Coordinates of C-alpha atoms and ligand atoms in Angstrom, one line a residue:
X1 CA 34.6 5.9 14.9
X2 CA 31.3 4.8 13.4
X3 CA 30.3 1.2 13.5
X4 CA 27.5 1.6 11.0
X5 CA 27.4 -0.1 7.7
X6 CA 27.9 2.2 4.7
X7 CA 24.5 1.5 3.2
X8 CA 22.9 2.4 6.5
X9 CA 24.9 5.6 6.8
X10 CA 23.7 6.6 3.3
X11 CA 20.1 5.4 3.9
X12 CA 17.3 7.9 3.5
X13 CA 14.7 6.3 5.8
X14 CA 11.0 6.2 5.1
X15 CA 9.4 9.3 6.3
X16 CA 5.8 10.2 6.6
X17 CA 4.1 13.5 7.3
X18 CA 3.2 11.8 10.7
X19 CA 6.9 11.8 11.8
X20 CA 6.9 15.6 11.4
X21 CA 3.4 16.4 12.7
X22 CA 2.5 14.3 15.7
X23 CA -0.9 15.9 16.2
X24 CA -3.8 16.9 13.9
X25 CA -6.3 15.5 11.6
X26 CA -4.5 12.9 9.6
X27 CA -5.4 12.8 5.9
X28 CA -1.9 11.8 4.9
X29 CA -1.4 8.0 5.2
X30 CA -4.5 6.5 3.5
X31 CA -5.7 4.7 6.5
X32 CA -9.4 4.1 7.0
X33 CA -10.9 7.0 8.9
X34 CA -12.9 4.8 11.1
X35 CA -12.4 1.5 12.9
X36 CA -15.6 -0.2 11.8
X37 CA -14.9 -3.8 12.9
X38 CA -16.4 -5.1 16.0
X39 CA -13.4 -6.6 18.0
X40 CA -13.6 -8.3 21.4
X41 CA -10.4 -9.1 23.2
X42 CA -11.1 -11.2 26.3
X43 CA -9.4 -14.3 27.6
X44 CA -6.4 -14.3 25.3
X45 CA -3.4 -16.2 26.6
X46 CA -0.6 -13.6 26.2
X47 CA 1.9 -15.7 28.3
X48 CA 2.3 -18.1 25.3
X49 CA 4.0 -17.3 22.0
X50 CA 1.7 -16.8 19.0
X51 CA 1.2 -19.5 16.4
X52 CA 4.5 -19.3 14.7
X53 CA 3.3 -19.9 11.1
X54 CA -0.1 -18.1 11.6
X55 CA -1.7 -21.2 10.1
X56 CA -5.2 -20.6 11.4
X57 CA -5.2 -17.1 10.0
X58 CA -3.8 -18.2 6.7
X59 CA -6.6 -20.8 6.5
X60 CA -9.2 -18.1 7.3
X61 CA -7.7 -15.7 4.7
X62 CA -7.8 -18.5 2.1
X63 CA -11.4 -19.5 3.1
X64 CA -12.9 -16.0 3.3
X65 CA -11.0 -14.0 0.7
X66 CA -9.4 -16.3 -1.8
X67 CA -11.8 -18.9 -3.2
X68 CA -9.2 -20.5 -5.5
X69 CA -6.4 -20.8 -3.0
X70 CA -5.5 -22.7 0.2
X71 CA -3.4 -21.8 3.3
X72 CA -0.2 -23.1 1.6
X73 CA -0.6 -20.2 -0.9
X74 CA -0.8 -17.6 1.8
X75 CA 1.9 -15.9 3.9
X76 CA 0.8 -13.7 6.8
X77 CA 3.0 -10.9 8.1
X78 CA 3.2 -7.8 10.3
X79 CA 1.9 -5.5 7.6
X80 CA 2.8 -5.8 3.9
X81 CA 5.9 -3.7 4.6
X82 CA 7.4 -6.8 6.4
X83 CA 6.5 -8.9 3.4
X84 CA 8.3 -6.5 1.0
X85 CA 11.4 -6.8 3.1
X86 CA 11.2 -10.6 3.3
X87 CA 10.7 -10.9 -0.5
X88 CA 13.9 -8.9 -1.1
X89 CA 15.8 -10.9 1.5
X90 CA 14.7 -14.2 0.1
X91 CA 15.0 -13.6 -3.6
X92 CA 17.5 -10.8 -4.4
X93 CA 21.3 -11.5 -4.4
X94 CA 23.6 -8.7 -3.3
X95 CA 24.7 -8.0 -6.9
X96 CA 21.1 -8.0 -8.2
X97 CA 18.5 -5.3 -8.1
X98 CA 14.8 -4.7 -7.6
X99 CA 12.8 -2.7 -10.2
X100 CA 10.0 -0.3 -9.3
X101 CA 7.9 2.2 -11.1
X102 CA 8.3 6.0 -10.6
X103 CA 6.3 7.3 -8.9
X104 CA 5.2 4.4 -6.7
X105 CA 5.3 3.3 -3.1
X106 CA 8.7 4.5 -1.7
X107 CA 9.1 1.6 0.8
X108 CA 10.3 -0.7 -2.0
X109 CA 13.3 1.5 -2.5
X110 CA 14.0 2.0 1.3
X111 CA 13.8 -1.8 1.9
X112 CA 16.2 -2.5 -1.0
X113 CA 18.6 0.1 0.3
X114 CA 18.5 -1.5 3.8
X115 CA 19.1 -4.9 2.3
X116 CA 22.0 -3.4 0.2
X117 CA 20.6 -4.4 -3.2
X118 CA 20.2 -2.1 -6.2
X119 CA 17.1 -0.3 -7.3
X120 CA 16.1 0.5 -10.9
X121 CA 13.3 3.0 -11.2
X122 CA 11.3 3.1 -14.4
X123 CA 9.4 6.3 -15.1
X124 CA 5.7 5.7 -15.7
X125 CA 4.3 7.1 -18.9
X126 CA 2.6 10.4 -18.7
X127 CA -0.8 8.7 -18.5
X128 CA 0.6 6.5 -15.6
X129 CA 0.7 3.4 -17.7
X130 CA 3.8 1.1 -17.5
X131 CA 6.6 1.8 -19.9
X132 CA 7.1 -1.8 -21.0
X133 CA 10.0 -1.1 -23.3
X134 CA 11.9 0.6 -20.6
X135 CA 11.2 -2.2 -18.2
X136 CA 12.5 -4.8 -20.7
X137 CA 15.6 -2.6 -21.5
X138 CA 16.5 -2.6 -17.8
X139 CA 15.8 -6.2 -17.0
X140 CA 19.4 -7.3 -16.6
X141 CA 20.1 -8.3 -13.0
X142 CA 16.6 -7.5 -12.0
X143 CA 15.1 -10.2 -9.6
X144 CA 11.9 -8.5 -8.4
X145 CA 9.6 -6.1 -10.2
X146 CA 7.2 -4.2 -7.9
X147 CA 4.0 -3.1 -9.5
X148 CA 1.2 -1.5 -7.5
X149 CA -2.5 -2.1 -8.4
X150 CA -4.0 0.5 -7.9
X151 CA -0.7 2.5 -7.7
X152 CA 0.1 4.7 -4.8
X153 CA 0.3 7.6 -5.4
X154 CA -1.1 7.9 -8.9
X155 CA -4.3 5.9 -8.1
X156 CA -4.6 4.0 -11.4
X157 CA -4.9 0.2 -12.0
X158 CA -2.2 -1.8 -13.8
X159 CA -3.4 -2.6 -17.3
X160 CA -4.0 -6.4 -17.7
X161 CA -2.3 -6.7 -21.1
X162 CA 0.7 -4.9 -19.8
X163 CA 0.9 -7.1 -16.8
X164 CA 0.6 -10.2 -18.9
X165 CA 3.6 -9.0 -21.0
X166 CA 5.6 -8.4 -17.9
X167 CA 4.7 -11.8 -16.5
X168 CA 6.4 -13.3 -19.6
X169 CA 9.7 -12.0 -18.2
X170 CA 10.6 -15.3 -16.5
X171 CA 13.9 -14.2 -14.9
X172 CA 12.1 -12.0 -12.3
X173 CA 9.4 -12.4 -9.8
X174 CA 6.6 -9.9 -10.4
X175 CA 5.1 -8.5 -7.2
X176 CA 1.7 -6.9 -7.5
X177 CA 1.0 -4.8 -4.4
X178 CA -2.8 -4.6 -3.9
X179 CA -2.9 -2.5 -0.8
X180 CA -5.8 -0.6 -2.1
X181 CA -7.6 -3.3 -4.1
X182 CA -10.8 -3.3 -1.9
X183 CA -11.6 0.2 -3.2
X184 CA -11.2 -0.8 -6.8
X185 CA -13.0 -4.1 -6.2
X186 CA -11.6 -7.6 -6.0
X187 CA -12.8 -8.1 -9.6
X188 CA -9.8 -5.9 -10.5
X189 CA -7.4 -8.0 -8.6
X190 CA -4.7 -10.1 -10.4
X191 CA -4.5 -12.8 -7.7
X192 CA -6.2 -15.5 -9.9
X193 CA -3.4 -15.2 -12.5
X194 CA -1.2 -17.0 -10.0
X195 CA -2.8 -20.2 -11.4
X196 CA -1.2 -19.5 -14.7
X197 CA 2.0 -17.7 -13.7
X198 CA 4.5 -19.2 -11.2
X199 CA 6.4 -15.8 -11.0
X200 CA 3.5 -13.8 -9.7
X201 CA 3.2 -12.7 -6.0
X202 CA 0.3 -10.6 -4.9
X203 CA 0.6 -8.7 -1.6
X204 CA -2.3 -7.2 0.3
X205 CA -2.9 -5.4 3.6
X206 CA -5.5 -5.1 6.4
X207 CA -4.3 -1.4 7.0
X208 CA -6.6 0.3 4.5
X209 CA -10.2 -0.8 3.8
X210 CA -10.2 -3.1 6.8
X211 CA -9.3 -0.3 9.1
X212 CA -6.6 -2.2 11.0
X213 CA -3.4 -0.2 10.3
X214 CA -2.7 -0.1 14.1
X215 CA -2.3 -3.9 14.4
X216 CA 0.1 -4.4 11.5
X217 CA -1.3 -7.2 9.3
X218 CA -0.7 -8.1 5.7
X219 CA -0.5 -11.1 3.5
X220 CA 1.1 -12.5 0.3
X221 CA -0.5 -14.9 -2.1
X222 CA 1.7 -17.0 -4.4
X223 CA 2.6 -20.6 -5.4
X224 CA 3.5 -22.8 -2.5
X225 CA 7.2 -22.9 -3.4
X226 CA 7.5 -19.1 -2.9
X227 CA 5.5 -19.1 0.3
X228 CA 7.8 -21.8 1.7
X229 CA 10.8 -19.5 1.3
X230 CA 9.1 -16.6 3.1
X231 CA 8.2 -18.9 6.0
X232 CA 11.8 -20.1 6.2
X233 CA 13.3 -16.6 6.7
X234 CA 10.6 -14.8 8.8
X235 CA 11.1 -14.0 12.5
X236 CA 10.3 -17.0 14.6
X237 CA 7.1 -15.4 15.8
X238 CA 6.6 -12.6 13.3
X239 CA 2.9 -11.8 14.1
X240 CA 1.6 -11.2 17.6
X241 CA -1.2 -13.2 19.2
X242 CA -3.3 -10.1 19.4
X243 CA -3.0 -9.4 15.6
X244 CA -3.7 -13.0 14.7
X245 CA -6.8 -13.0 17.0
X246 CA -8.1 -9.7 15.6
X247 CA -7.7 -10.8 12.0
X248 CA -9.6 -14.0 12.8
X249 CA -12.5 -11.9 14.1
X250 CA -12.2 -9.5 11.2
X251 CA -12.6 -12.2 8.6
X252 CA -15.9 -13.3 10.2
X253 CA -17.2 -9.8 9.4
X254 CA -16.2 -9.9 5.7
X255 CA -19.8 -9.2 4.7
X256 CA -19.5 -5.7 6.2
X257 CA -16.4 -4.8 4.2
X258 CA -18.3 -3.8 1.0
X259 CA -20.7 -1.6 3.0
X260 CA -17.7 0.2 4.5
X261 CA -16.0 0.5 1.1
X262 CA -19.2 1.9 -0.4
X263 CA -19.5 4.4 2.4
X264 CA -16.0 5.6 1.9
X265 CA -16.4 5.9 -1.9
X266 CA -19.5 8.0 -1.3
X267 CA -17.5 10.4 0.9
X268 CA -14.8 10.4 -1.7
X269 CA -17.3 11.4 -4.4
X270 CA -18.6 14.2 -2.2
X271 CA -15.1 15.5 -1.6
X272 CA -14.2 15.4 -5.2
X273 CA -17.4 17.3 -6.2
X274 CA -16.6 20.0 -3.7
X275 CA -13.1 20.4 -5.1
X276 CA -14.5 20.5 -8.6
X277 CA -17.0 23.2 -7.6
X278 CA -14.1 25.2 -6.3
X279 CA -12.4 24.8 -9.6
X280 CA -9.6 22.8 -8.1
X281 CA -8.5 20.2 -10.7
X282 CA -8.5 16.6 -9.6
X283 CA -7.1 13.3 -10.9
X284 CA -9.4 10.3 -10.6
X285 CA -8.1 7.4 -8.5
X286 CA -9.2 3.9 -7.7
X287 CA -8.1 4.2 -4.1
X288 CA -9.1 5.9 -0.9
X289 CA -7.4 9.2 -1.7
X290 CA -8.0 12.2 -3.9
X291 CA -5.3 13.9 -6.0
X292 CA -5.9 17.6 -6.1
X293 CA -3.8 20.0 -8.2
X294 CA -2.7 23.4 -7.0
X295 CA -0.5 26.2 -8.4
X296 CA 1.2 26.6 -5.1
X297 CA 0.9 23.2 -3.4
X298 CA 3.6 23.9 -0.8
X299 CA 1.7 27.0 0.4
X300 CA -1.6 25.1 0.5
X301 CA 0.1 22.3 2.4
X302 CA 1.6 24.7 5.0
X303 CA -1.7 26.5 5.4
X304 CA -3.5 23.2 6.1
X305 CA -0.8 22.1 8.6
X306 CA -1.1 25.4 10.4
X307 CA -4.8 24.7 10.7
X308 CA -4.3 21.2 12.0
X309 CA -4.9 19.2 8.8
X310 CA -2.1 16.9 7.6
X311 CA -2.2 15.9 4.0
X312 CA 0.6 14.5 1.8
X313 CA 2.4 16.9 -0.6
X314 CA 3.3 14.8 -3.7
X315 CA 4.2 17.7 -5.9
X316 CA 7.9 16.9 -6.2
X317 CA 7.2 13.5 -7.8
X318 CA 7.4 12.9 -11.6
X319 CA 4.1 13.5 -13.4
X320 CA 2.5 14.9 -10.2
X321 CA 3.6 18.5 -10.2
X322 CA 1.2 20.6 -8.1
X323 CA -0.4 17.5 -6.6
X324 CA -1.5 17.1 -3.0
X325 CA -2.7 13.7 -2.0
X326 CA -5.7 13.8 0.4
X327 CA -6.8 10.6 2.2
X328 CA -10.6 10.4 2.6
X329 CA -11.5 11.2 6.2
X330 CA -14.8 11.2 8.1
X331 CA -17.6 13.5 6.8
X332 CA -16.6 16.1 9.4
X333 CA -12.9 15.9 8.5
X334 CA -13.6 16.3 4.8
X335 CA -15.9 19.2 5.5
X336 CA -13.3 20.9 7.6
X337 CA -10.8 20.4 4.8
X338 CA -13.1 21.9 2.3
X339 CA -13.9 24.9 4.5
X340 CA -10.2 25.5 5.0
X341 CA -9.6 25.4 1.3
X342 CA -12.5 27.8 0.7
X343 CA -11.1 30.2 3.2
X344 CA -7.6 29.9 1.6
X345 CA -9.1 30.6 -1.8
X346 CA -10.6 33.8 -0.7
X347 CA -7.2 35.3 -0.1
X348 CA -4.9 33.4 -2.4
X349 CA -4.8 31.7 -5.7
X350 CA -4.9 27.9 -5.4
Ligands
PMP1 N1 1.8 -0.9 -0.1 C1 1.3 0.3 -0.5 C2 1.1 0.7 -1.9 C3 1.0 1.2 0.6 O1 0.6 2.4 0.2 C4 1.2 0.8 1.9 C5 0.9 1.8 3.0 N2 1.0 3.1 2.9 C6 1.7 -0.4 2.2 C7 2.0 -1.3 1.1 C8 2.0 -0.8 3.6 O2 1.0 -1.4 4.2 P1 1.2 -2.1 5.6 O3 0.5 -1.2 6.6 O4 0.4 -3.4 5.4 O5 2.6 -2.3 5.9

């Protein structure tokens, strides 16, 4: 006898390389390689529940990061993954579906499956741009369209004219996931389009450039009527006191963010140059990872794992044959990776 719901029996859960390899140098999940913020945790009342609506943090996010918005336009959650789930739960009926691009961030599909709603996947064009015609042709019953700017794993920005065309589809909410936007620059963000479009939601995270993946913190920006619905359905105390406190401290250090992003981009540049010198083809990205192309990606992946370096094999995804995604690590970690690849190349073709 099984008591499990059918969609949960059928569910392919989100898996990361980290679930398989517990130890090693992790260049697989696009986190920040360093914890650069200065955080002090003294005298915090942990006996009390946290602020249930995270209002102080939402005010700080609006003040420090979103000059054209106020707290009522911001939802704060335990990572953007929580927000993806809440968006599906609040807005997608059981007979409706979400739409996502392929390849893109797989959690959209997993959350839709958990919530027992349909998923339509739209293949990106070969140049990673959106296939607008295909999106329009499949729009029936679609309630949420997930776009990712820059996209994980292809690394490119969403084209503005294409986004504007999609925003004209008024029957669906358009979610633009900006998890990696700090690396591309806030000037490439679409958050200010919320002023003109009531069907746009932008989601962001503190897990990448801010270096805070461990505390689980993300936010959504949208018109107030959308934020109200997310507040209605969230867990009563969805974000811990510790996370709220750390984000308040982090936002006071916003001026250091650009320095850290620049440092990371410099390391990325060096890593890319080393790969190019070794005649390993790369695809340019606007995020904190490099896409490197190998003839035998699975062999390269296994070799790196055996030597304690965990990367993400993306070579099974459409348009990404041969591609391994490498998150930028510290200088030492990147050097180790390059030395391993040099060694590998001595004995094998890449
Ligand atoms: N969106 C994208 C595109 C991501 O790559 C990730 C993390 N890998 C997330 C969202 C999830 O971020 P969080 O840690 O805030 O849940």
